[in-house]
Tab-separated table of C-alpha atoms in Angstrom:
chain	number	residue	atom	x	y	z
W	219	UNK	CA	66.025	-27.344	2.320
W	220	UNK	CA	65.855	-23.863	3.787
W	221	UNK	CA	64.550	-23.344	7.291
W	222	UNK	CA	62.977	-19.992	8.251
W	223	UNK	CA	65.025	-18.142	10.888
W	224	UNK	CA	62.155	-15.949	12.079
W	225	UNK	CA	58.465	-16.389	12.568
W	226	UNK	CA	56.378	-14.185	10.207
W	227	UNK	CA	54.969	-11.186	12.038
W	228	UNK	CA	51.215	-10.574	12.316
W	229	UNK	CA	51.429	-7.658	9.916
W	230	UNK	CA	53.225	-9.777	7.294
W	231	UNK	CA	50.574	-12.502	7.597
W	232	UNK	CA	47.744	-9.979	7.281
W	233	UNK	CA	49.342	-8.283	4.269
W	234	UNK	CA	49.674	-11.651	2.533
W	235	UNK	CA	46.046	-12.584	3.308
W	236	UNK	CA	44.679	-9.199	2.256
W	237	UNK	CA	43.515	-10.569	-1.129
W	238	UNK	CA	41.732	-13.650	0.224
W	239	UNK	CA	38.349	-11.908	0.504
W	240	UNK	CA	35.135	-13.351	-0.938
W	241	UNK	CA	33.448	-12.004	-4.037
W	242	UNK	CA	29.702	-11.841	-4.628
W	243	UNK	CA	28.449	-14.497	-7.065
W	244	UNK	CA	27.689	-13.365	-10.616
W	245	UNK	CA	23.949	-13.300	-11.191
W	246	UNK	CA	22.352	-13.177	-14.645
W	247	UNK	CA	18.790	-12.951	-15.938
W	248	UNK	CA	17.077	-16.001	-17.386
W	249	UNK	CA	16.324	-15.243	-21.063
W	250	UNK	CA	12.989	-17.079	-20.822
W	251	UNK	CA	11.436	-15.740	-17.580
W	252	UNK	CA	13.773	-12.826	-16.631
W	253	UNK	CA	14.371	-14.164	-13.086
W	254	UNK	CA	17.866	-13.911	-11.536
W	255	UNK	CA	19.919	-17.104	-12.000
W	256	UNK	CA	23.505	-18.081	-11.229
W	257	UNK	CA	25.674	-18.540	-14.309
W	258	UNK	CA	25.888	-22.018	-15.915
W	259	UNK	CA	22.900	-23.329	-13.971
W	260	UNK	CA	19.298	-24.275	-14.701
W	261	UNK	CA	16.616	-21.688	-13.979
W	262	UNK	CA	14.530	-23.141	-11.153
W	263	UNK	CA	11.572	-20.940	-12.048
W	264	UNK	CA	11.026	-22.083	-15.657
W	265	UNK	CA	13.385	-25.115	-15.910
W	266	UNK	CA	15.288	-23.894	-18.990
W	267	UNK	CA	19.039	-23.970	-19.670
W	268	UNK	CA	20.585	-22.604	-22.880
W	269	UNK	CA	17.137	-22.306	-24.485
W	270	UNK	CA	16.152	-25.925	-23.817
W	271	UNK	CA	13.752	-27.268	-21.210
W	272	UNK	CA	15.796	-29.389	-18.816
W	273	UNK	CA	13.521	-29.651	-15.766
W	274	UNK	CA	9.746	-30.037	-15.803
W	275	UNK	CA	8.794	-27.495	-13.125
W	276	UNK	CA	5.081	-28.332	-13.359
W	277	UNK	CA	5.618	-31.995	-12.466
W	278	UNK	CA	5.824	-31.494	-8.681
W	279	UNK	CA	3.088	-28.843	-8.425
W	280	UNK	CA	-0.545	-29.456	-7.616
W	281	UNK	CA	-3.376	-28.236	-9.868
W	282	UNK	CA	-3.754	-24.801	-8.238
W	283	UNK	CA	0.001	-24.111	-8.247
W	284	UNK	CA	0.292	-25.238	-11.895
W	285	UNK	CA	-2.380	-22.764	-12.939
W	286	UNK	CA	-0.702	-19.905	-11.061
W	287	UNK	CA	2.771	-20.768	-12.428
W	288	UNK	CA	1.443	-20.951	-16.003
W	289	UNK	CA	-0.168	-17.544	-15.567
W	290	UNK	CA	3.100	-16.026	-14.252
W	291	UNK	CA	5.104	-17.468	-17.153
W	292	UNK	CA	2.562	-16.210	-19.691
W	293	UNK	CA	2.704	-12.679	-18.214
W	294	UNK	CA	6.506	-12.725	-18.279
W	295	UNK	CA	6.487	-13.862	-21.908
W	296	UNK	CA	4.074	-11.080	-22.897
W	297	UNK	CA	6.119	-8.480	-21.002
W	298	UNK	CA	9.371	-9.542	-22.692
W	299	UNK	CA	7.833	-9.422	-26.189
W	300	UNK	CA	6.081	-6.092	-25.671
W	301	UNK	CA	6.755	-3.824	-28.662
W	302	UNK	CA	7.881	-0.313	-27.811
W	303	UNK	CA	6.482	2.692	-29.621
W	304	UNK	CA	8.722	5.364	-31.141
W	305	UNK	CA	8.003	7.687	-28.205
W	306	UNK	CA	9.078	5.067	-25.670
W	307	UNK	CA	12.230	4.300	-27.647
W	308	UNK	CA	13.220	7.960	-27.759
W	309	UNK	CA	13.070	8.285	-23.951
């Protein structure tokens, strides 16, 4: 087996490691509530994954928080289904 004759210089090490940097995670929008979510993961805001409810987000909330969360989800649903007029489409 070969044995290295010389120790790699600092510049050689740094040039080799130049591509080891971190990348920002890819963030997508939840199709149900439009909140940012990491890819291939359940939306923690609405509990949906691939169009199916996986987590019951209302289960751990108290009565006041449930009411507020339901209101937020209803507003998001209305905003996503809002029909655009011809003038708004042309802009």
